[in-house]
Coordinates of C-alpha atoms and ligand atoms in Angstrom, one line a residue:
X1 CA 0.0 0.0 0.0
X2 CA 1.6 3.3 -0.9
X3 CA 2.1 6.0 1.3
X4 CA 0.4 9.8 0.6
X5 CA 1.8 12.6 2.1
X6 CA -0.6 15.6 1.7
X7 CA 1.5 19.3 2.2
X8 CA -0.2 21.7 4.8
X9 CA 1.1 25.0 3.9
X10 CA 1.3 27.7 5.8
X11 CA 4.2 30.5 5.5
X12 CA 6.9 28.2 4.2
X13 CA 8.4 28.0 7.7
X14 CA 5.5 26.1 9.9
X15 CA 4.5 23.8 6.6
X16 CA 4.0 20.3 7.3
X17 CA 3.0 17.1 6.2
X18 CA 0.2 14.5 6.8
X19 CA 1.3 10.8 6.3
X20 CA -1.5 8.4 5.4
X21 CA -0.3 4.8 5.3
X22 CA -0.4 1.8 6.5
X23 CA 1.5 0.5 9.5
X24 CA 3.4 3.7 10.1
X25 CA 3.4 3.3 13.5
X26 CA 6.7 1.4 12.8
X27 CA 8.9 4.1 12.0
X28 CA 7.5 7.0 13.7
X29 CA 10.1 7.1 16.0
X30 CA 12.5 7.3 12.9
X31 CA 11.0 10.2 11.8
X32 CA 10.7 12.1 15.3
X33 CA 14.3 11.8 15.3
X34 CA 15.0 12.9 11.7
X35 CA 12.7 16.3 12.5
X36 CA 14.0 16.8 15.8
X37 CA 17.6 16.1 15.3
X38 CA 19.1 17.9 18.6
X39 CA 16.3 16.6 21.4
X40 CA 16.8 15.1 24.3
X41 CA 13.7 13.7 25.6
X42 CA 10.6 13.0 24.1
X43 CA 7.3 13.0 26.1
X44 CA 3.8 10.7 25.0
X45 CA 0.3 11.4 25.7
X46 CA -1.8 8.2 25.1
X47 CA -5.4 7.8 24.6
X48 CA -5.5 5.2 28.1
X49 CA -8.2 3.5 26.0
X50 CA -5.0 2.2 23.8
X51 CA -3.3 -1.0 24.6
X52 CA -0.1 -0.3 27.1
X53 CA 1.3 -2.1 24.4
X54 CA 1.1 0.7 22.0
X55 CA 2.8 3.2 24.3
X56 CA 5.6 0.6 25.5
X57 CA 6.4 0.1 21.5
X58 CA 6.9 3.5 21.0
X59 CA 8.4 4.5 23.7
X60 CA 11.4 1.5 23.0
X61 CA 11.3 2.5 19.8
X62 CA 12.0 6.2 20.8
X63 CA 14.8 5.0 23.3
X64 CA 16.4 3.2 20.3
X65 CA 16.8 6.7 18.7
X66 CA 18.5 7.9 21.8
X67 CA 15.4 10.1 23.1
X68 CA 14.7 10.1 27.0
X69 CA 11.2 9.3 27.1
X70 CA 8.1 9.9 29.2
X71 CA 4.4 9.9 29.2
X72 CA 1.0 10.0 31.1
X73 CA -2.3 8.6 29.7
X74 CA -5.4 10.8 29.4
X75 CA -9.4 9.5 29.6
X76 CA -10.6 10.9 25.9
X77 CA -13.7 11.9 27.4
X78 CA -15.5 15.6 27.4
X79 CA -15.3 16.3 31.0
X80 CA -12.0 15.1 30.9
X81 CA -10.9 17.7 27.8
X82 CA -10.5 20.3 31.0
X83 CA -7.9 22.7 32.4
X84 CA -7.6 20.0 35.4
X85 CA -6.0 17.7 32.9
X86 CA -3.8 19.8 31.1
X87 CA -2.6 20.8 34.1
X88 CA -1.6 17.2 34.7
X89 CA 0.1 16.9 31.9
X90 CA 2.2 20.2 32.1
X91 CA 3.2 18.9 35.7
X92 CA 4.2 15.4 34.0
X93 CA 6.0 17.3 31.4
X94 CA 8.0 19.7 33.6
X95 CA 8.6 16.7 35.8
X96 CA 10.2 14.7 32.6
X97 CA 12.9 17.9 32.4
X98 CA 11.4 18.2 29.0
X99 CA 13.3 21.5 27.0
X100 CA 12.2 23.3 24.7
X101 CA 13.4 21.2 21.7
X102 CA 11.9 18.2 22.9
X103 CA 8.8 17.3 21.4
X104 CA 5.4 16.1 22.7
X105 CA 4.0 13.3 20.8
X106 CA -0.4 13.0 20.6
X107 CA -1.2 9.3 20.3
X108 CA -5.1 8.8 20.7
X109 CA -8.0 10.6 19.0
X110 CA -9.0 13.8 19.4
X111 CA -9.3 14.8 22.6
X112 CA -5.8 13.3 23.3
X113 CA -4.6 15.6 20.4
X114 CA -6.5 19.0 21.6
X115 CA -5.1 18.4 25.0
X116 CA -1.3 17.4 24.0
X117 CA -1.3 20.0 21.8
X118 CA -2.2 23.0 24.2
X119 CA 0.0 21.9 26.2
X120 CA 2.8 21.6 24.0
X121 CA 1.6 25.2 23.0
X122 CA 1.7 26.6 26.5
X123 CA 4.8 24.8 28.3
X124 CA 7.9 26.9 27.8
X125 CA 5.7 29.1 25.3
X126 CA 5.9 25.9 22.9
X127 CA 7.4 22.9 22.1
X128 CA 7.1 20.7 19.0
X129 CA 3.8 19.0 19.0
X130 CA 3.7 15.3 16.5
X131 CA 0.1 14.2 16.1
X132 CA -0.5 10.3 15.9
X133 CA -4.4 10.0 15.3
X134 CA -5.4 6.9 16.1
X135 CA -9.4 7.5 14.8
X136 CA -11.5 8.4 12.0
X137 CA -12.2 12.1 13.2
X138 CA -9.2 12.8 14.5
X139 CA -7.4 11.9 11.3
X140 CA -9.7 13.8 8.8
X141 CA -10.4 16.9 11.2
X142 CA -8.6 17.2 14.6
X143 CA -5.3 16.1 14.5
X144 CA -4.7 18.7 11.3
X145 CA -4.9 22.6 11.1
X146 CA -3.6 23.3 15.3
X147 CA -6.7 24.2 16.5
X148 CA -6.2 22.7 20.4
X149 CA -7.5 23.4 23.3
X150 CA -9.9 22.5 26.5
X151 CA -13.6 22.9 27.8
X152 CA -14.3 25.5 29.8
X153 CA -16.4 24.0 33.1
X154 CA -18.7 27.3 33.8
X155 CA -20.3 28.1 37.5
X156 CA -23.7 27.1 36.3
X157 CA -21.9 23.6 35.8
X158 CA -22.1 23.9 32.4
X159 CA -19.4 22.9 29.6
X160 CA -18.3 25.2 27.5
X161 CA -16.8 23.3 24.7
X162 CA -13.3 24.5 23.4
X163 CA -13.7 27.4 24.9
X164 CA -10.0 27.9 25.3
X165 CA -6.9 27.4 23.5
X166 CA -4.5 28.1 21.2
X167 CA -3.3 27.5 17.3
X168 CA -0.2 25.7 17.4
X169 CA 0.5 23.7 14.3
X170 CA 1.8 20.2 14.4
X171 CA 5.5 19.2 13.2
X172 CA 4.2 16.6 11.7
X173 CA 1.0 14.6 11.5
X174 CA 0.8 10.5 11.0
X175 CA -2.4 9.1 10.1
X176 CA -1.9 5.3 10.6
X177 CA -4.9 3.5 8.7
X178 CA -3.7 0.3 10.3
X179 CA -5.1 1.5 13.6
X180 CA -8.6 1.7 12.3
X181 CA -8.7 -1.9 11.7
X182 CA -9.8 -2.1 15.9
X183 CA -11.8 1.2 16.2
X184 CA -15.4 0.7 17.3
X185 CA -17.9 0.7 14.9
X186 CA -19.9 3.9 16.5
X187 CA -16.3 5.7 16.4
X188 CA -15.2 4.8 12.8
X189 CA -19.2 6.0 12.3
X190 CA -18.9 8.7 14.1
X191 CA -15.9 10.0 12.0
X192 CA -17.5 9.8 8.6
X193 CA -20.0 13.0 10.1
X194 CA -16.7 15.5 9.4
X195 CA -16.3 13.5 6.3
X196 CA -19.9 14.0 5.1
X197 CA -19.5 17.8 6.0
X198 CA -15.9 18.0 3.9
X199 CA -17.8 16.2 1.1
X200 CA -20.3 19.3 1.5
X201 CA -17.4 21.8 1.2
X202 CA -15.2 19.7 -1.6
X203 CA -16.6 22.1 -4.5
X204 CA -15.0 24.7 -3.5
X205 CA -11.9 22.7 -2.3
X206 CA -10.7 20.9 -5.2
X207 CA -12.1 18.0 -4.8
X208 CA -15.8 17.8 -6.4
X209 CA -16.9 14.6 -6.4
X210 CA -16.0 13.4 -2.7
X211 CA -19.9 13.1 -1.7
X212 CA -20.8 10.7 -4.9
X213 CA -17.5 9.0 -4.0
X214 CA -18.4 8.5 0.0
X215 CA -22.1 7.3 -1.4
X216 CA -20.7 5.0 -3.6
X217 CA -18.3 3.4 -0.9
X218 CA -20.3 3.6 1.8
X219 CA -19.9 -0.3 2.0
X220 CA -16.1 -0.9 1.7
X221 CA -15.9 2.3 4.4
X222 CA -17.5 0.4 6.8
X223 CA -16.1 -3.1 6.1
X224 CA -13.1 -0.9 6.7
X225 CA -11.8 -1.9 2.8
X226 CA -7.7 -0.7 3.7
X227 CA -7.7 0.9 0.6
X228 CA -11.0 2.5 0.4
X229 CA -10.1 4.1 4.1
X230 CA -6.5 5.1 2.9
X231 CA -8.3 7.3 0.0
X232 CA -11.0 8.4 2.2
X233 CA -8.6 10.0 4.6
X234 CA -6.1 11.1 2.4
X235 CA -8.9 13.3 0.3
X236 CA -10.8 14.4 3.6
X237 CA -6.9 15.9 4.7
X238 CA -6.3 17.6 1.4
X239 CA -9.5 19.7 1.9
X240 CA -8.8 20.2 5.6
X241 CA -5.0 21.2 4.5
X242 CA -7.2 23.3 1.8
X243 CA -9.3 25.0 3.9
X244 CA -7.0 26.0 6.5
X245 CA -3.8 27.3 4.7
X246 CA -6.5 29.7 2.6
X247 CA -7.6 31.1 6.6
X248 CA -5.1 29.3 9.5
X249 CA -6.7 31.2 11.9
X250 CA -10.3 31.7 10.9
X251 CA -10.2 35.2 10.4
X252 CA -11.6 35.1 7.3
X253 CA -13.9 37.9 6.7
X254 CA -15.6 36.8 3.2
X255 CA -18.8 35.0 3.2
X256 CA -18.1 32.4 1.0
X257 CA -14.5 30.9 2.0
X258 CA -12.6 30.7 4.9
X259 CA -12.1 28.0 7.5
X260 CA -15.2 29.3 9.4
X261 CA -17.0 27.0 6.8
X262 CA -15.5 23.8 8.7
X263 CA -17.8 24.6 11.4
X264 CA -21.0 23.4 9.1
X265 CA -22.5 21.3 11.7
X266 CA -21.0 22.6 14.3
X267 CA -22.7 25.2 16.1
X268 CA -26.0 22.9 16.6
X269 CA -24.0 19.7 17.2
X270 CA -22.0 21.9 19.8
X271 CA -25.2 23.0 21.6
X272 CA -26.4 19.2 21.1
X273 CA -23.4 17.8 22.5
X274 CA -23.7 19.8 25.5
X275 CA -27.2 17.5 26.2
X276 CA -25.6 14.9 28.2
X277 CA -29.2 12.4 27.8
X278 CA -29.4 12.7 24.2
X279 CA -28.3 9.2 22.2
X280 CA -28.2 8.1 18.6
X281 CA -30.2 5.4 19.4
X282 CA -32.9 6.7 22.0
X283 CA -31.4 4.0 24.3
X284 CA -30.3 5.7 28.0
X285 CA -27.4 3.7 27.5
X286 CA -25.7 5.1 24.3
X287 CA -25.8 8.5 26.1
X288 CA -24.6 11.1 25.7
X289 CA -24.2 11.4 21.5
X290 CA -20.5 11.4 20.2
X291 CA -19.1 14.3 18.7
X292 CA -19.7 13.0 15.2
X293 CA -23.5 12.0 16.1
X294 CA -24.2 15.1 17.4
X295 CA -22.3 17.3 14.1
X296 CA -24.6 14.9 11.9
X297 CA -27.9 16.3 13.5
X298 CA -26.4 19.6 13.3
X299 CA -25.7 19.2 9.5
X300 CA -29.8 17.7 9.1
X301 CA -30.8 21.4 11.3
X302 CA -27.9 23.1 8.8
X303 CA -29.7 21.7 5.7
X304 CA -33.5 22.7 6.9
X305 CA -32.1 26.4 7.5
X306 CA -30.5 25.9 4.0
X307 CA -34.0 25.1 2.2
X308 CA -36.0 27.1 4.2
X309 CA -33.2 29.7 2.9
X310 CA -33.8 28.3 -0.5
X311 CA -30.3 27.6 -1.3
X312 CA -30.9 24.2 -1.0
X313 CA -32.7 22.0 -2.4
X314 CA -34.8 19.8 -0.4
X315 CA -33.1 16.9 -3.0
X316 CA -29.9 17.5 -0.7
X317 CA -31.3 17.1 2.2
X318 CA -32.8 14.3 1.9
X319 CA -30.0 12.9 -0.1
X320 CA -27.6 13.7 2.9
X321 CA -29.8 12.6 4.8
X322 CA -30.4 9.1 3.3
X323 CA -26.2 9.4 3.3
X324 CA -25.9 9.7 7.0
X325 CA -28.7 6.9 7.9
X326 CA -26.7 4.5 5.7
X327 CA -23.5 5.1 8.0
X328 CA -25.3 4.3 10.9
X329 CA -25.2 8.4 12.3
X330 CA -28.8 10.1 13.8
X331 CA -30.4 12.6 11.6
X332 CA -33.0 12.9 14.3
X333 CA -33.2 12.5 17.8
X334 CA -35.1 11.9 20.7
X335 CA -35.5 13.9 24.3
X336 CA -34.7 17.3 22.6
X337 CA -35.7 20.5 24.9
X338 CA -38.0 23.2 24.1
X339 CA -36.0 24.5 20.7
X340 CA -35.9 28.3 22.6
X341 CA -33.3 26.4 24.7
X342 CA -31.5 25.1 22.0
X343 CA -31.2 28.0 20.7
X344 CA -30.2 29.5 23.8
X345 CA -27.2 27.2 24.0
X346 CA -26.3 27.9 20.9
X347 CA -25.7 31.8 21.6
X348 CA -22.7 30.2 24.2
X349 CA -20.9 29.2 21.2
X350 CA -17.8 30.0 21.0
X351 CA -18.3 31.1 17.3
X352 CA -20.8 33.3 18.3
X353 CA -19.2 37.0 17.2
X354 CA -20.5 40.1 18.7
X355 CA -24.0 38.3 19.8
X356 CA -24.3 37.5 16.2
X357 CA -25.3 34.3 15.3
X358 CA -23.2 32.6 12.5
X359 CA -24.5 29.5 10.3
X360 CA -22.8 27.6 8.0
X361 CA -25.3 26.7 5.4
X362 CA -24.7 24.0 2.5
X363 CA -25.6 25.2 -0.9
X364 CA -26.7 22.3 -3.9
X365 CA -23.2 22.1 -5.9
X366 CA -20.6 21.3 -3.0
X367 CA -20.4 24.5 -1.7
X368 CA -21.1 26.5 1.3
X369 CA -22.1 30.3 2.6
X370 CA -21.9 32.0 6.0
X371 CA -24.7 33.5 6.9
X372 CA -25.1 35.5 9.9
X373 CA -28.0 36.8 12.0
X374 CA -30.2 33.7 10.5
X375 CA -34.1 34.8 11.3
X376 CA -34.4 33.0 14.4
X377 CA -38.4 31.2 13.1
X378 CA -36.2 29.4 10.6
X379 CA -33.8 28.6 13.2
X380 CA -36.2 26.8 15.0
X381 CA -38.2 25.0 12.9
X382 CA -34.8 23.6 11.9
X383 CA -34.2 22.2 15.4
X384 CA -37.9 21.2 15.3
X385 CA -36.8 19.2 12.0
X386 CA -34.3 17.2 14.5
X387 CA -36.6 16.3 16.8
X388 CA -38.3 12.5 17.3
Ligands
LIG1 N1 -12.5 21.4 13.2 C1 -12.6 22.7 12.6 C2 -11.4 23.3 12.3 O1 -10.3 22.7 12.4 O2 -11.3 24.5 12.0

């Protein structure tokens, strides 16, 4: 299987690559060593839902390359993605003598990633970062672009989800499609939600026919076909890569580009997310929804604003929609509050600007708009849509 490397470019001095490949796990340590010639130490966060093998592998393979290594394991869990945390790891990481050289190496999805990368962002004002996604999501969305951070756990008891954090772009990012050979089924599901929303972008991000494509191999995705996953990430990168060295730091003002349009989705499936009884299935046991259930309700309530807007066709819709049912992911859900509150969690969003509400809204064609101040009737008769 041959290995794609997709260039993220940024100013020709932070540019890095994405590896997509198969059992690249292997020679990580290899290329740790090769981009951080002069370290010292080297110092893992693991996902502590991976085997202790995983972390004992690389870590002997990291001594072989003469680095000092330590680690700690984080729970990729919400609550869990909070300042308490990173403030474990920064203590590990001091405690490990780490210098500002030395790299911090992400091994888990994406919470492990957002967490190892703040705090390689924050200790000694930054250290290298390497991101080793070890899911679906974190491959095609997370671990590229150096967006990290934690939730914010408010006085009302509320989570406030990425609420802070930093940019700080990876070294290098290695997306090991061997490791989604033992990934849950609702997790490798749960992924294909930022695929789905990339396919929705891919018009205006070279790559066109990446929704027919996913439709059509919507089977050998989730019989987890090695080669069919290998070209599914590799094209879901390239748009991410794309997307953010057109607008690294979302400042985009225009209303048709920028990387404000990766949040299609987003702002209902953040307030959605925030629900902890919610669950794909209606069963109290699959609550709450994963992140990718809950950003493929938000892009169902995304498309109904987008008709009701009439810049999309109910075809679409219900053609996404079919899409998303066929990978297993909720395009309704049961126990939704009153819509007013939804909407009312909504406004906490960090993407909120200025009390202005900001949608991203599909259009027919593989494209999408921004479109702020949406009237808020439409809003809620799209959460209404959502609802069992
Ligand atoms: N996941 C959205 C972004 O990276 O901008």
């Amino acid at each position: 299987m041959t290995l794609s490397r997709v260039q993220v470019s940024l100013d020709g001095t932070r540019d890095y690559e994405v590896l997509v490949g198969h059992s690249l796990t292997g020679t990580l340590a290899d290329r740790v060593r090769a981009l951080c010639p002069n370290a010292a130490r080297a110092f893992i966060v693991i996902d502590d839902g991976l085997p202790e093998l995983a972390r004992a592998n690389l870590a002997s393979a990291l001594s072989r390359r003469q680095f000092a290594t330590a680690g700690i394991t984080i729970r990729p869990s919400e609550p869990d993605k909070s300042l308490e945390t990173l403030d474990r790891v920064l203590v590990a990481i001091a405690e490990s003598r780490h210098e500002r050289r030395d790299p911090v190496i992400a091994l888990g999805g994406g919470i492990v990633g957002d967490v190892a990368g703040f705090a390689a962002a924050t200790y000694r004002r930054g250290v290298p970062v390497i991101q080793c996604p070890t899911t679906l999501l974190s491959m095609v969305d997370a671990s590229v672009g150096g967006k990290t951070g934690v939730n914010l756990r408010t006085p009302d008891g509320s989570l406030k989800k990425n609420l802070v954090g930093a940019f700080h772009q990876p070294r290098l990012v290695v997306a090991d499609i061997s490791l989604l050979s033992s990934l849950p089924d609702r997790q490798l599901r749960a992924g294909m939600a930022e695929c789905v929303k990339h396919a929705l972008l891919s018009g205006q991000f070279g790559d066109p026919t990446l929704l027919p494509w996913i439709e059509s191999s919507a089977p050998a995705i989730l019989s987890r076909d090695s080669g069919t996953l290998a070209e599914l990430v590799s094209r879901n990168v390239a748009i991410k890569a794309r997307v953010v060295a057109g607008d690294e730091r979302e400042e985009a003002e225009s209303i048709v580009g920028g990387r404000a349009l990766l949040n299609l989705g987003h702002t209902f499936g953040h307030a959605i997310e925030t629900l902890p009884n919610l669950s794909p299935t209606g069963q109290p046991t699959d609550a709450p929804l994963h992140h990718g259930e809950a950003v493929a309700l938000g892009i169902m309530a995304a498309l109904e604003t987008a008709v009701s807007y009439r810049v999309a066709s109910p075809s679409l819709r219900d053609r996404v929609g079919s899409l998303l049912s066929r990978l297993g992911l909720p395009t309704k859900v049961r126990g939704l509050p009153p819509s007013d509150r939804v909407l009312e969690l909504m406004g906490h969003d960090k993407k909120v600007q200025g009390g202005v509400l900001r949608l991203v809204l599909p259009h027919d064609g593989g494209v999408c708009i921004v479109k702020d101040n949406p009237s808020l009737a439409i809003v809620l008769g799209a959460i209404d849509s959502i609802r069992v």
